[in-house]
Amino acid sequence: SSELTQDPAVSVALGQTVRITCQGDSLSTFYASWYQQKPGQAPVVVMYGKSNRPSGIPDRFSGSSSGNTASLTITGAQAEDEADYYCISRDDSGNQWLFGGGSKLTVL
Amino acid sequence: QAQLVQSGAEVRKPGASVKVSCKASGYTFTNYPIHWVRQAPGQRLEWMGWINAGNGNTKYSQKFEGRVTITRDTSASTAYMELSSLRSEDTAVYFCAKSTAIAVKNDYYYYMDVWGKGTTVTVSS
């Protein structure tokens, strides 16, 4: 498959939990990684692999994967988490990289 | 601390070419591939291609095949992305990103751990 599908917009009340999902056939072969992008800035990786957080990423961020769906969960969302979130993975051949369409997270 | 520093903003006319550079520091350049990703104004991130910085092998997105060329200069620890036959739709911010892979038991985790700040390319007559 050559697509990763994300919900374009997601919202969460301050302090609540939100899950952002990413669907694609290649996710049954390769794990997704997740990136946070704020306006005018480069993306920053927040999750990779099964549920691995790079250093400096708060532990309210967690990840999971099942079948052809990857999820990024923010437990206790903060105002600073408002951003676009993208999932990225490799395609089934491993030669191409796929980007989800991005999910705009609004913290209410 | 690994870092990628990109060249400055460019303005080109339709039909021209542009070459953007991405200088790496803080790690062994030849050990990690470099991706090129672009983002048109208000649009999603879009993968363009990548280069194995060690042997120079490349893979390109089918969308850009024939118009994009990614190269590297190991002596300068720098990767380059050249896009030809520019059109207005190529107006975008172009990012380079370092690719990494981690082996955990029988799994491999692939991700882009370091990004450049981006280079704005404007195509306008």
mmCIF file of C-alpha atoms in Angstrom:
data_model
loop_
_atom_site.group_PDB
_atom_site.id
_atom_site.type_symbol
_atom_site.label_atom_id
_atom_site.label_comp_id
_atom_site.label_asym_id
_atom_site.label_seq_id
_atom_site.Cartn_x
_atom_site.Cartn_y
_atom_site.Cartn_z
ATOM 1 C CA SER A 1 0.000 0.000 0.000
ATOM 2 C CA SER A 2 1.182 3.558 -0.616
ATOM 3 C CA GLU A 3 -0.924 5.433 1.902
ATOM 4 C CA LEU A 4 -1.072 6.266 5.566
ATOM 5 C CA THR A 5 -4.414 7.652 6.701
ATOM 6 C CA GLN A 6 -4.916 10.047 9.613
ATOM 7 C CA ASP A 7 -7.903 12.011 10.850
ATOM 8 C CA PRO A 8 -7.310 15.604 9.711
ATOM 9 C CA ALA A 9 -8.463 17.196 12.960
ATOM 10 C CA VAL A 10 -8.559 16.011 16.559
ATOM 11 C CA SER A 11 -9.471 17.945 19.682
ATOM 12 C CA VAL A 12 -9.041 17.362 23.404
ATOM 13 C CA ALA A 13 -9.917 19.245 26.552
ATOM 14 C CA LEU A 14 -6.995 20.491 28.588
ATOM 15 C CA GLY A 15 -5.749 17.722 30.874
ATOM 16 C CA GLN A 16 -7.689 14.979 29.136
ATOM 17 C CA THR A 17 -6.488 12.056 27.030
ATOM 18 C CA VAL A 18 -6.442 11.962 23.258
ATOM 19 C CA ARG A 19 -5.499 9.255 20.782
ATOM 20 C CA ILE A 20 -4.321 10.029 17.259
ATOM 21 C CA THR A 21 -4.406 7.128 14.838
ATOM 22 C CA CYS A 22 -2.661 6.195 11.611
ATOM 23 C CA GLN A 23 -3.816 3.418 9.298
ATOM 24 C CA GLY A 24 -1.976 1.742 6.458
ATOM 25 C CA ASP A 25 -1.170 -1.708 5.137
ATOM 26 C CA SER A 26 2.578 -1.162 5.517
ATOM 27 C CA LEU A 27 2.149 -0.790 9.295
ATOM 28 C CA SER A 28 1.819 -4.552 9.575
ATOM 29 C CA THR A 29 5.441 -4.723 8.327
ATOM 30 C CA PHE A 30 7.093 -1.547 9.627
ATOM 31 C CA TYR A 31 6.451 0.435 12.784
ATOM 32 C CA ALA A 32 5.311 4.017 12.461
ATOM 33 C CA SER A 33 7.131 6.955 13.932
ATOM 34 C CA TRP A 34 5.337 10.107 15.057
ATOM 35 C CA TYR A 35 6.329 13.737 14.606
ATOM 36 C CA GLN A 36 5.065 16.931 16.165
ATOM 37 C CA GLN A 37 5.195 20.068 14.057
ATOM 38 C CA LYS A 38 4.388 23.541 15.320
ATOM 39 C CA PRO A 39 3.844 26.478 12.951
ATOM 40 C CA GLY A 40 7.015 27.669 11.281
ATOM 41 C CA GLN A 41 9.116 24.901 12.771
ATOM 42 C CA ALA A 42 10.667 21.659 11.607
ATOM 43 C CA PRO A 43 9.051 18.406 12.726
ATOM 44 C CA VAL A 44 10.280 16.771 15.928
ATOM 45 C CA VAL A 45 10.085 13.031 16.540
ATOM 46 C CA VAL A 46 7.982 12.209 19.611
ATOM 47 C CA MET A 47 7.583 8.445 19.258
ATOM 48 C CA TYR A 48 9.126 5.561 17.342
ATOM 49 C CA GLY A 49 8.969 1.791 17.323
ATOM 50 C CA LYS A 50 6.544 0.000 19.623
ATOM 51 C CA SER A 51 6.426 2.827 22.150
ATOM 52 C CA ASN A 52 9.801 4.514 22.343
ATOM 53 C CA ARG A 53 10.131 8.140 23.376
ATOM 54 C CA PRO A 54 13.238 10.098 22.415
ATOM 55 C CA SER A 55 14.958 11.837 25.273
ATOM 56 C CA GLY A 56 13.271 15.101 26.185
ATOM 57 C CA ILE A 57 9.780 14.003 25.146
ATOM 58 C CA PRO A 58 7.377 14.067 28.109
ATOM 59 C CA ASP A 59 6.091 10.733 29.389
ATOM 60 C CA ARG A 60 2.502 11.817 28.724
ATOM 61 C CA PHE A 61 3.225 10.730 25.149
ATOM 62 C CA SER A 62 2.887 7.014 24.436
ATOM 63 C CA GLY A 63 2.505 4.833 21.387
ATOM 64 C CA SER A 64 0.997 1.534 20.361
ATOM 65 C CA SER A 65 0.511 -0.568 17.284
ATOM 66 C CA SER A 66 -1.899 -3.306 16.285
ATOM 67 C CA GLY A 67 -2.226 -4.810 12.849
ATOM 68 C CA ASN A 68 -2.349 -2.000 10.320
ATOM 69 C CA THR A 69 -3.025 0.766 12.847
ATOM 70 C CA ALA A 70 -0.557 2.825 14.873
ATOM 71 C CA SER A 71 -1.645 5.165 17.642
ATOM 72 C CA LEU A 72 -0.140 8.082 19.513
ATOM 73 C CA THR A 73 -1.736 8.816 22.873
ATOM 74 C CA ILE A 74 -1.308 11.951 24.930
ATOM 75 C CA THR A 75 -2.406 11.443 28.525
ATOM 76 C CA GLY A 76 -3.129 14.749 30.217
ATOM 77 C CA ALA A 77 -2.833 16.994 27.164
ATOM 78 C CA GLN A 78 -1.226 20.386 27.722
ATOM 79 C CA ALA A 79 -1.669 23.607 25.820
ATOM 80 C CA GLU A 80 1.831 23.247 24.373
ATOM 81 C CA ASP A 81 0.809 19.955 22.755
ATOM 82 C CA GLU A 82 -1.345 21.830 20.248
ATOM 83 C CA ALA A 83 0.346 21.094 16.919
ATOM 84 C CA ASP A 84 0.186 19.014 13.770
ATOM 85 C CA TYR A 85 1.092 15.362 14.210
ATOM 86 C CA TYR A 86 2.349 13.177 11.378
ATOM 87 C CA CYS A 87 2.925 9.441 11.213
ATOM 88 C CA ILE A 88 5.687 8.149 8.972
ATOM 89 C CA SER A 89 6.592 4.630 7.940
ATOM 90 C CA ARG A 90 8.258 2.729 5.133
ATOM 91 C CA ASP A 91 6.248 1.115 2.387
ATOM 92 C CA ASP A 92 6.077 -2.648 2.014
ATOM 93 C CA SER A 93 9.179 -2.722 -0.198
ATOM 94 C CA GLY A 94 11.176 -0.712 2.317
ATOM 95 C CA ASN A 95 12.451 1.548 -0.464
ATOM 96 C CA GLN A 96 9.917 4.347 -0.164
ATOM 97 C CA TRP A 97 8.771 6.288 2.843
ATOM 98 C CA LEU A 98 5.141 7.149 3.492
ATOM 99 C CA PHE A 99 3.764 10.143 5.335
ATOM 100 C CA GLY A 100 0.323 10.405 6.801
ATOM 101 C CA GLY A 101 -1.731 13.454 5.931
ATOM 102 C CA GLY A 102 -1.283 14.896 9.407
ATOM 103 C CA SER A 103 -3.662 15.433 12.303
ATOM 104 C CA LYS A 104 -4.184 18.944 13.654
ATOM 105 C CA LEU A 105 -4.550 18.677 17.414
ATOM 106 C CA THR A 106 -6.499 21.405 19.167
ATOM 107 C CA VAL A 107 -6.332 21.622 22.952
ATOM 108 C CA LEU A 108 -9.525 23.233 24.229
ATOM 109 C CA GLN B 1 24.941 16.878 19.295
ATOM 110 C CA ALA B 2 23.907 15.934 15.762
ATOM 111 C CA GLN B 3 22.841 18.891 13.668
ATOM 112 C CA LEU B 4 21.796 19.606 10.092
ATOM 113 C CA VAL B 5 22.281 23.121 8.743
ATOM 114 C CA GLN B 6 20.558 24.008 5.489
ATOM 115 C CA SER B 7 21.309 26.667 2.931
ATOM 116 C CA GLY B 8 19.343 29.874 2.687
ATOM 117 C CA ALA B 9 16.133 30.793 0.938
ATOM 118 C CA GLU B 10 16.006 30.695 -2.853
ATOM 119 C CA VAL B 11 13.832 32.362 -5.492
ATOM 120 C CA ARG B 12 13.606 30.868 -8.976
ATOM 121 C CA LYS B 13 11.619 31.412 -12.134
ATOM 122 C CA PRO B 14 9.453 28.655 -13.594
ATOM 123 C CA GLY B 15 11.509 26.183 -15.597
ATOM 124 C CA ALA B 16 14.691 26.792 -13.630
ATOM 125 C CA SER B 17 16.457 24.483 -11.175
ATOM 126 C CA VAL B 18 17.375 24.862 -7.529
ATOM 127 C CA LYS B 19 19.981 23.085 -5.417
ATOM 128 C CA VAL B 20 19.632 23.033 -1.628
ATOM 129 C CA SER B 21 22.409 21.909 0.703
ATOM 130 C CA CYS B 22 22.308 20.231 4.109
ATOM 131 C CA LYS B 23 25.521 20.187 6.149
ATOM 132 C CA ALA B 24 25.797 17.583 8.880
ATOM 133 C CA SER B 25 27.810 17.827 12.077
ATOM 134 C CA GLY B 26 28.051 16.025 15.393
ATOM 135 C CA TYR B 27 27.931 12.488 13.972
ATOM 136 C CA THR B 28 29.600 10.287 11.350
ATOM 137 C CA PHE B 29 27.955 11.498 8.150
ATOM 138 C CA THR B 30 28.498 8.335 6.147
ATOM 139 C CA ASN B 31 26.793 6.081 8.699
ATOM 140 C CA TYR B 32 23.258 7.431 8.251
ATOM 141 C CA PRO B 33 20.996 8.129 5.279
ATOM 142 C CA ILE B 34 19.580 11.588 4.644
ATOM 143 C CA HIS B 35 15.988 12.213 3.586
ATOM 144 C CA TRP B 36 14.538 15.192 1.762
ATOM 145 C CA VAL B 37 10.994 16.219 2.659
ATOM 146 C CA ARG B 38 9.013 19.220 1.483
ATOM 147 C CA GLN B 39 5.979 21.129 2.709
ATOM 148 C CA ALA B 40 3.996 23.491 0.517
ATOM 149 C CA PRO B 41 2.301 26.399 2.308
ATOM 150 C CA GLY B 42 -0.472 25.060 4.550
ATOM 151 C CA GLN B 43 0.002 21.538 3.233
ATOM 152 C CA ARG B 44 1.213 18.183 4.513
ATOM 153 C CA LEU B 45 4.775 16.912 4.684
ATOM 154 C CA GLU B 46 5.808 15.092 1.516
ATOM 155 C CA TRP B 47 8.689 12.654 1.135
ATOM 156 C CA MET B 48 10.911 13.287 -1.875
ATOM 157 C CA GLY B 49 13.690 10.753 -1.554
ATOM 158 C CA TRP B 50 16.756 9.658 0.351
ATOM 159 C CA ILE B 51 20.423 8.932 -0.050
ATOM 160 C CA ASN B 52 22.690 6.417 1.586
ATOM 161 C CA ALA B 53 25.412 8.830 2.658
ATOM 162 C CA GLY B 54 27.960 6.019 2.699
ATOM 163 C CA ASN B 55 27.678 4.620 -0.822
ATOM 164 C CA GLY B 56 25.603 7.342 -2.490
ATOM 165 C CA ASN B 57 22.691 5.070 -3.443
ATOM 166 C CA THR B 58 19.409 6.919 -3.800
ATOM 167 C CA LYS B 59 15.691 6.205 -3.883
ATOM 168 C CA TYR B 60 13.145 8.752 -5.029
ATOM 169 C CA SER B 61 9.430 9.191 -4.624
ATOM 170 C CA GLN B 62 7.692 8.288 -7.865
ATOM 171 C CA LYS B 63 6.144 11.759 -7.823
ATOM 172 C CA PHE B 64 9.543 13.407 -8.234
ATOM 173 C CA GLU B 65 11.392 10.753 -10.224
ATOM 174 C CA GLY B 66 13.135 12.414 -13.175
ATOM 175 C CA ARG B 67 13.065 15.899 -11.637
ATOM 176 C CA VAL B 68 14.924 15.414 -8.372
ATOM 177 C CA THR B 69 18.556 14.483 -7.831
ATOM 178 C CA ILE B 70 19.992 13.858 -4.385
ATOM 179 C CA THR B 71 23.761 13.744 -3.983
ATOM 180 C CA ARG B 72 26.322 13.992 -1.227
ATOM 181 C CA ASP B 73 29.879 15.157 -0.687
ATOM 182 C CA THR B 74 31.426 13.039 2.036
ATOM 183 C CA SER B 75 34.456 15.313 2.370
ATOM 184 C CA ALA B 76 32.109 18.154 3.304
ATOM 185 C CA SER B 77 29.571 16.042 5.223
ATOM 186 C CA THR B 78 26.918 17.640 3.068
ATOM 187 C CA ALA B 79 23.895 16.336 1.197
ATOM 188 C CA TYR B 80 22.263 18.144 -1.701
ATOM 189 C CA MET B 81 18.834 18.114 -3.289
ATOM 190 C CA GLU B 82 18.412 19.513 -6.781
ATOM 191 C CA LEU B 83 14.953 19.978 -8.253
ATOM 192 C CA SER B 84 14.602 20.868 -11.914
ATOM 193 C CA SER B 85 11.862 22.147 -14.211
ATOM 194 C CA LEU B 86 10.431 24.174 -11.373
ATOM 195 C CA ARG B 87 6.808 25.247 -11.397
ATOM 196 C CA SER B 88 4.770 27.372 -9.028
ATOM 197 C CA GLU B 89 3.529 24.274 -7.200
ATOM 198 C CA ASP B 90 7.107 23.602 -6.094
ATOM 199 C CA THR B 91 6.997 26.644 -3.838
ATOM 200 C CA ALA B 92 7.587 25.044 -0.449
ATOM 201 C CA VAL B 93 9.867 24.627 2.527
ATOM 202 C CA TYR B 94 12.384 21.858 1.878
ATOM 203 C CA PHE B 95 13.713 19.915 4.867
ATOM 204 C CA CYS B 96 16.543 17.438 5.175
ATOM 205 C CA ALA B 97 16.374 14.815 7.912
ATOM 206 C CA LYS B 98 18.810 12.236 9.253
ATOM 207 C CA SER B 99 17.508 8.690 9.162
ATOM 208 C CA THR B 100 18.330 6.236 11.879
ATOM 209 C CA ALA B 101 17.516 2.637 12.690
ATOM 210 C CA ILE B 102 17.566 0.883 16.017
ATOM 211 C CA ALA B 103 17.597 -2.890 16.433
ATOM 212 C CA VAL B 104 15.558 -4.155 19.373
ATOM 213 C CA LYS B 105 15.533 -7.957 19.686
ATOM 214 C CA ASN B 106 14.100 -9.083 16.344
ATOM 215 C CA ASP B 107 12.605 -5.710 15.430
ATOM 216 C CA TYR B 108 14.026 -2.718 13.635
ATOM 217 C CA TYR B 109 12.762 0.781 14.376
ATOM 218 C CA TYR B 110 13.280 3.338 11.610
ATOM 219 C CA TYR B 111 12.772 7.031 12.105
ATOM 220 C CA MET B 112 14.079 10.524 11.321
ATOM 221 C CA ASP B 113 15.805 11.748 14.439
ATOM 222 C CA VAL B 114 17.353 15.057 13.381
ATOM 223 C CA TRP B 115 15.874 17.650 11.021
ATOM 224 C CA GLY B 116 17.236 20.757 9.413
ATOM 225 C CA LYS B 117 15.334 24.010 9.952
ATOM 226 C CA GLY B 118 14.155 24.070 6.365
ATOM 227 C CA THR B 119 14.901 26.063 3.206
ATOM 228 C CA THR B 120 12.186 28.141 1.579
ATOM 229 C CA VAL B 121 12.093 27.859 -2.196
ATOM 230 C CA THR B 122 9.829 30.277 -4.015
ATOM 231 C CA VAL B 123 9.019 29.743 -7.672
ATOM 232 C CA SER B 124 7.594 32.838 -9.267
ATOM 233 C CA SER B 125 7.789 34.638 -12.559
#
